[in-house]
PDB file of C-alpha atoms in Angstrom:
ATOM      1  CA  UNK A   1     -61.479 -10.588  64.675  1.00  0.00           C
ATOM      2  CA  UNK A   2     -61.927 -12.309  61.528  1.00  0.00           C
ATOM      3  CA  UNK A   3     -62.618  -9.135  60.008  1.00  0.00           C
ATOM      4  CA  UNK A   4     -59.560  -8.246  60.711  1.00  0.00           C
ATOM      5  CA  UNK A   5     -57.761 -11.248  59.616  1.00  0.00           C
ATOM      6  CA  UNK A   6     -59.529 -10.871  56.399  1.00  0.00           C
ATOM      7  CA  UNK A   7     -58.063  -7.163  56.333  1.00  0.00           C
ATOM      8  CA  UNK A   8     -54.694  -8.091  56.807  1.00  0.00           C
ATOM      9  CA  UNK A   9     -55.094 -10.838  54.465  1.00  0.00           C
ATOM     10  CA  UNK A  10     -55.565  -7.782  51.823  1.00  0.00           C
ATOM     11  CA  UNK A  11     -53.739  -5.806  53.142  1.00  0.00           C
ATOM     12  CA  UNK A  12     -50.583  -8.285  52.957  1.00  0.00           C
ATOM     13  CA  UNK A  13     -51.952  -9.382  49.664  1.00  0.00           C
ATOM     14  CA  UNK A  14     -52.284  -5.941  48.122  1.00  0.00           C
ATOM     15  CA  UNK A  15     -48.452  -4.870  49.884  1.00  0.00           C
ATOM     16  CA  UNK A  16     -47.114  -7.716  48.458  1.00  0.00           C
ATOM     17  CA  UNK A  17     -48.590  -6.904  44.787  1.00  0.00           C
ATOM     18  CA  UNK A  18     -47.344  -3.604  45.480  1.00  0.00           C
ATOM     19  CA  UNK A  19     -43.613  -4.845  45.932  1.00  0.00           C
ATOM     20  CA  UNK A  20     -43.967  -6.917  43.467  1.00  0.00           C
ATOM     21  CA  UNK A  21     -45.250  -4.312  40.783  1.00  0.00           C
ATOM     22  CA  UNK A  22     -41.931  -2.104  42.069  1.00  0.00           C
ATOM     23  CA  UNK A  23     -39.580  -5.223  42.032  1.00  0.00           C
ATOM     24  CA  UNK A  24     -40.578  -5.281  37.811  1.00  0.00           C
ATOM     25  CA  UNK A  25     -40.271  -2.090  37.443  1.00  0.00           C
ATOM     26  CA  UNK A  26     -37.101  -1.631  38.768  1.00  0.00           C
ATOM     27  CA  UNK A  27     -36.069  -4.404  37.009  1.00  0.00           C
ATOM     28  CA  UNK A  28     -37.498  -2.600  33.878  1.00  0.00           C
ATOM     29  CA  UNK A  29     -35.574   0.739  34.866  1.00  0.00           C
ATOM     30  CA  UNK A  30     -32.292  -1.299  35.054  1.00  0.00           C
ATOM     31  CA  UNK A  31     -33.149  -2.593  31.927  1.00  0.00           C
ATOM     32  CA  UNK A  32     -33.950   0.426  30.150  1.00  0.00           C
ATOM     33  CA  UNK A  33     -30.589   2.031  31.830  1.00  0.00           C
ATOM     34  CA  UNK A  34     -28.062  -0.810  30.984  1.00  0.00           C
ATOM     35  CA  UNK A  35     -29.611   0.047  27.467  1.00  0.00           C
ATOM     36  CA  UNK A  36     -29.216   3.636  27.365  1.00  0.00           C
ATOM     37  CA  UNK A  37     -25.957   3.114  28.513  1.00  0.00           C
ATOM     38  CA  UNK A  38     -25.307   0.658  26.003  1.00  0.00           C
ATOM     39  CA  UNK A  39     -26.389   2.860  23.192  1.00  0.00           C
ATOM     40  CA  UNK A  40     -24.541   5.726  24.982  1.00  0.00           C
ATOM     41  CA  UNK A  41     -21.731   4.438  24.347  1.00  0.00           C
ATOM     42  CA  UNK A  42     -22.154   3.386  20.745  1.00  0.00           C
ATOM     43  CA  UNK A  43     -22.803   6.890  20.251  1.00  0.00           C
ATOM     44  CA  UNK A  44     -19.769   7.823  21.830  1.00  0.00           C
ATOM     45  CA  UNK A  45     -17.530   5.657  19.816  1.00  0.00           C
ATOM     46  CA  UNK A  46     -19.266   6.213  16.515  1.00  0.00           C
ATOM     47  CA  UNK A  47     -18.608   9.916  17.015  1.00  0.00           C
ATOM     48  CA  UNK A  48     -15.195   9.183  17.995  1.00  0.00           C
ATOM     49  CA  UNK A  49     -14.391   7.455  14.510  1.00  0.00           C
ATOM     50  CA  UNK A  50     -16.259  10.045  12.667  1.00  0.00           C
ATOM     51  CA  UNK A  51     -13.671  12.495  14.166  1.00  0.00           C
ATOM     52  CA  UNK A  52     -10.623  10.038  13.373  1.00  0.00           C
ATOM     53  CA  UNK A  53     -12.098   9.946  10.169  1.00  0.00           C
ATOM     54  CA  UNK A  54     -12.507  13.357   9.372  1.00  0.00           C
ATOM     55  CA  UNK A  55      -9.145  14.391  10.581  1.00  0.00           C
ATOM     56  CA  UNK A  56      -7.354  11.399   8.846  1.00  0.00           C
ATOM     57  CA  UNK A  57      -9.107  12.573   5.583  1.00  0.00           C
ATOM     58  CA  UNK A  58      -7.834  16.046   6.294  1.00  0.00           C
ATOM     59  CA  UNK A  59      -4.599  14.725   6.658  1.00  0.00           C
ATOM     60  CA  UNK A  60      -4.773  12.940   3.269  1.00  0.00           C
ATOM     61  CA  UNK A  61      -5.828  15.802   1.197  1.00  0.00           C
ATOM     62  CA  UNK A  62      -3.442  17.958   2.884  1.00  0.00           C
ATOM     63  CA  UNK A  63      -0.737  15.382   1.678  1.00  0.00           C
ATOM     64  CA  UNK A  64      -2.068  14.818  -1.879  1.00  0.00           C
ATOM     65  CA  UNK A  65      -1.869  18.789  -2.280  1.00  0.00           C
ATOM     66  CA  UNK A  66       1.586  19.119  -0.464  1.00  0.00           C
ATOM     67  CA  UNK A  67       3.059  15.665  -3.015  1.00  0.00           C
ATOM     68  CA  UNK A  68       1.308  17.860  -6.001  1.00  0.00           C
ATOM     69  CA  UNK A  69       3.328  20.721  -5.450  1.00  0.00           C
ATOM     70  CA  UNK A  70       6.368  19.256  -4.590  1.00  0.00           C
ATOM     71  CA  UNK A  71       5.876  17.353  -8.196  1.00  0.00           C
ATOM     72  CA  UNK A  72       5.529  20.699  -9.971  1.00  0.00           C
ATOM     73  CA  UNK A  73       8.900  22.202  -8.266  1.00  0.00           C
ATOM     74  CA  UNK A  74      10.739  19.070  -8.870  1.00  0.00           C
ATOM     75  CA  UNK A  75       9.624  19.453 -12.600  1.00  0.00           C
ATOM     76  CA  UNK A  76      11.118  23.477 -12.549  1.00  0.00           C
ATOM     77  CA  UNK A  77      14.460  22.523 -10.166  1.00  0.00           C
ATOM     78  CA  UNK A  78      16.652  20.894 -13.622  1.00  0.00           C
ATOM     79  CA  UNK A  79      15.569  24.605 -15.555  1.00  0.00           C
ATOM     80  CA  UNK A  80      17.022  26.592 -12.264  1.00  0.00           C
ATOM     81  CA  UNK A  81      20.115  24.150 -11.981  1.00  0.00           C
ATOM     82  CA  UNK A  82      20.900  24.934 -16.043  1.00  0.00           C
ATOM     83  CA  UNK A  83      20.476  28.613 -15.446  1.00  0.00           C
ATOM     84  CA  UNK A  84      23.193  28.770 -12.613  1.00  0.00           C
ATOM     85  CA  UNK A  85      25.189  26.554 -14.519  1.00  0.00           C
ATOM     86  CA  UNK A  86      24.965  29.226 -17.561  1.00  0.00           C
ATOM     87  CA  UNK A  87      25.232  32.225 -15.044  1.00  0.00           C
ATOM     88  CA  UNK A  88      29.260  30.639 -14.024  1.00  0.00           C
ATOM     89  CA  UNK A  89      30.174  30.663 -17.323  1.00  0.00           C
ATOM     90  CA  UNK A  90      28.943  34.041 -18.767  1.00  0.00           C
ATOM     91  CA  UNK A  91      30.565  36.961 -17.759  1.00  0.00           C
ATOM     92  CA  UNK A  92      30.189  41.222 -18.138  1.00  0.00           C
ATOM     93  CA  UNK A  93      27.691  40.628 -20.750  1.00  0.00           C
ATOM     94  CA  UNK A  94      23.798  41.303 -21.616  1.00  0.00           C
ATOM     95  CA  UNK A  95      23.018  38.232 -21.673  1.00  0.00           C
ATOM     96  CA  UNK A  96      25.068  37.437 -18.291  1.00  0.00           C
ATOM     97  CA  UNK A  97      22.492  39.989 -16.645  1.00  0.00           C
ATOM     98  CA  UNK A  98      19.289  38.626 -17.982  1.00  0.00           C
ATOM     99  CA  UNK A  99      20.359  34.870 -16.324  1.00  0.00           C
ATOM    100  CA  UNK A 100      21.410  36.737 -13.198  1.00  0.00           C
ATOM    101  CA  UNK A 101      17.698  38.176 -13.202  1.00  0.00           C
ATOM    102  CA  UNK A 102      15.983  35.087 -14.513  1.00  0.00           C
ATOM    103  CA  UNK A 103      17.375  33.487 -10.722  1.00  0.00           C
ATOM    104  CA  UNK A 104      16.884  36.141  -8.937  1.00  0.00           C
ATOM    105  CA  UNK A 105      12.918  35.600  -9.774  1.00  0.00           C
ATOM    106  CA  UNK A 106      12.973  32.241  -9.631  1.00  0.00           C
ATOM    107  CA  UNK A 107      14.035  32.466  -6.101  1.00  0.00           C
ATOM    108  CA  UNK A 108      11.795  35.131  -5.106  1.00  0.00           C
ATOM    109  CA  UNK A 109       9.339  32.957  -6.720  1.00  0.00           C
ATOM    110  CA  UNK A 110      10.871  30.001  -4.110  1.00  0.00           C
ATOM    111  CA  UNK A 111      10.956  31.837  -0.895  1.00  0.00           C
ATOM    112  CA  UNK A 112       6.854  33.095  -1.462  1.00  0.00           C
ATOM    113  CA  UNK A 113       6.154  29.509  -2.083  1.00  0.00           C
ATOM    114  CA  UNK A 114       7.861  28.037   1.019  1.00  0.00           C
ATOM    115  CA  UNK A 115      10.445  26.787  -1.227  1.00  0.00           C
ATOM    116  CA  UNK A 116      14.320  27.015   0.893  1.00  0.00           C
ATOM    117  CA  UNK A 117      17.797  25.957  -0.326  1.00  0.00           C
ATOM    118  CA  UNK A 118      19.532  23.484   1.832  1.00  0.00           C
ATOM    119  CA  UNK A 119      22.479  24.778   3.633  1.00  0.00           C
ATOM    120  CA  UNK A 120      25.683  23.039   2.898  1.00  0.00           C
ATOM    121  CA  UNK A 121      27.731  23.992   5.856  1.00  0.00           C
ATOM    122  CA  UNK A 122      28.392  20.667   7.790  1.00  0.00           C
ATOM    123  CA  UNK A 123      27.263  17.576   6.495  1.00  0.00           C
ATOM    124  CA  UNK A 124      23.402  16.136   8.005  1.00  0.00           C
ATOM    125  CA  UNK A 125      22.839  12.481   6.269  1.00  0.00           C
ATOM    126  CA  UNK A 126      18.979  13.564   6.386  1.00  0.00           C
ATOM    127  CA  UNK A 127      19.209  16.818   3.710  1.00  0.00           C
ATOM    128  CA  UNK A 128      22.691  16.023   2.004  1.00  0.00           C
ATOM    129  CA  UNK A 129      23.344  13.080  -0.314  1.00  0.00           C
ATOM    130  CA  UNK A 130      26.929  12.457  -0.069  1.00  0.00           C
ATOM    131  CA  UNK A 131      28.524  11.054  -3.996  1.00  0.00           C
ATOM    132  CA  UNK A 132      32.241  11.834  -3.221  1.00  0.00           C
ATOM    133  CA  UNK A 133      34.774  11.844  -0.176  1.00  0.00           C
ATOM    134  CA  UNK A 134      38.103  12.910   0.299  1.00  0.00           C
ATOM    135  CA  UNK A 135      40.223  12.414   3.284  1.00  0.00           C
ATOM    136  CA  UNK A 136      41.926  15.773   3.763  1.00  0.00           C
ATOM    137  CA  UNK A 137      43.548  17.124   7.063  1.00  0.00           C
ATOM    138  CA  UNK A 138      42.559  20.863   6.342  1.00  0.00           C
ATOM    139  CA  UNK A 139      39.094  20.118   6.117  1.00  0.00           C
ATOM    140  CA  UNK A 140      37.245  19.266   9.374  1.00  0.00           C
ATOM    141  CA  UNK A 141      35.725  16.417   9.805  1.00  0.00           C
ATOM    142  CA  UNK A 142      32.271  15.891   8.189  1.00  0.00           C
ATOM    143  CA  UNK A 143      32.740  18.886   6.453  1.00  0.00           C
ATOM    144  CA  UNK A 144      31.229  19.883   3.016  1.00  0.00           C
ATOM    145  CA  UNK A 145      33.906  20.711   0.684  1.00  0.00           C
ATOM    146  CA  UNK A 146      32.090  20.532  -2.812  1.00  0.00           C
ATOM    147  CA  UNK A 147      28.093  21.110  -3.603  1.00  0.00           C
ATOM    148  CA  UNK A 148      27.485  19.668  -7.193  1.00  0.00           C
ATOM    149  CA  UNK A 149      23.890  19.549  -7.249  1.00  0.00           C
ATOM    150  CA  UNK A 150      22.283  21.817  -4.654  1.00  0.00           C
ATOM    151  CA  UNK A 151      19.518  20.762  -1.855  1.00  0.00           C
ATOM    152  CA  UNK A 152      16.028  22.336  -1.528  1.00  0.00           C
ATOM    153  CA  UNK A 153      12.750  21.757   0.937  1.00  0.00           C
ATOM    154  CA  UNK A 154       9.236  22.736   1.149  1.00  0.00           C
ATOM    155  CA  UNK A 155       8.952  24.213   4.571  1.00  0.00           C
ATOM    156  CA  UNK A 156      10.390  20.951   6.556  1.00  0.00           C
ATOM    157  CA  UNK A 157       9.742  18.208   3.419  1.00  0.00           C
ATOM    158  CA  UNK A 158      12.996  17.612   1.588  1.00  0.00           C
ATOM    159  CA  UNK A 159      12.143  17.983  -2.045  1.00  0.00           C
ATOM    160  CA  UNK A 160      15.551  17.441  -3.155  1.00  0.00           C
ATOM    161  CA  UNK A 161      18.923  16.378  -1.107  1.00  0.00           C
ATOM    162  CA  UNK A 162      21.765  18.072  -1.547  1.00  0.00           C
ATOM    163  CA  UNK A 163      24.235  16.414  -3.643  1.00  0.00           C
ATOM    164  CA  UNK A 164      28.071  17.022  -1.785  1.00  0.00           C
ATOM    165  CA  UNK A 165      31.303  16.033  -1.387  1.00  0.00           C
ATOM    166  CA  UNK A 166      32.389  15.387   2.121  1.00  0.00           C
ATOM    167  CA  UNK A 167      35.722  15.570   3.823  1.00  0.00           C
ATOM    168  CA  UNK A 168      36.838  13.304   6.494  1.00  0.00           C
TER     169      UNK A 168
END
């Protein structure tokens, strides 16, 4: 009987190593998986600001481009404004045709570029910059009676309001 007390003994004693040995290395899985989660997730969120990042920069430089060439129309707008002006006050002559086809390329030029002229129907505060008003019961109201300087955009960016007189 001893000898099998003395079994058990190691038996028990060797079981209970056992358990122990699989109670540290399950603590050493958890370990190792609260770490890979923990560096999972780092991942996660550093590729998430990369992204951010790269579309933010995107953004940026498709800004800086769209500002540049809004800069370079700006800079041609006061030459097309003096040759309309010159185009109402020439009439039946040469020189009256070559204005009428120096505009008609500049706006060609425009409408390949994205370029549009603001409409100047009824007045919108966010396209038309309103410099005179009349009160005048034949007009309707908010209606643009005068264009003295006119409005142009860049697909949806206002490049330059429309400067109107407004009735009512």
């Amino acid at each position: 009987m001893e000898e099998n007390k003395n079994k058990n003994e190691e038996i028990n004693d060797s079981t209970s190593e056992e358990v122990e040995e699989v109670d540290e290395r399950d603590a050493k899985i958890a370990e190792l998986e609260a770490k890979l989660a923990d560096v999972s997730d780092k991942y996660l969120r550093v590729m998430a600001e990369y992204d951010n990042f790269r579309k933010r920069t995107a953004k940026e430089r498709d800004g800086i481009y769209s500002d540049a060439y809004i800069d370079a129309i700006k800079q041609i707008l006061p030459i097309v404004d003096n040759m309309e002006r010159a185009q109402s006050y020439m009439q039946g002559d040469g020189v009256s045709e070559g204005v009428n086809m120096i505009i008609t390329s500049i706006h060609t030029v425009f409408e390949k570029m994205g370029v549009t002229e603001i409409e100047t129907k009824a007045f919108d505060p966010s396209v038309h910059n309103a410099v005179m008003h009349i009160d005048d019961e034949s007009y309707g109201e908010n209606e643009i009676v005068e264009v003295f300087q006119k409005g142009y955009k860049l697909h949806d960016k206002v490049i330059r309001y429309a400067m109107v007189k407004v009735a009512n």
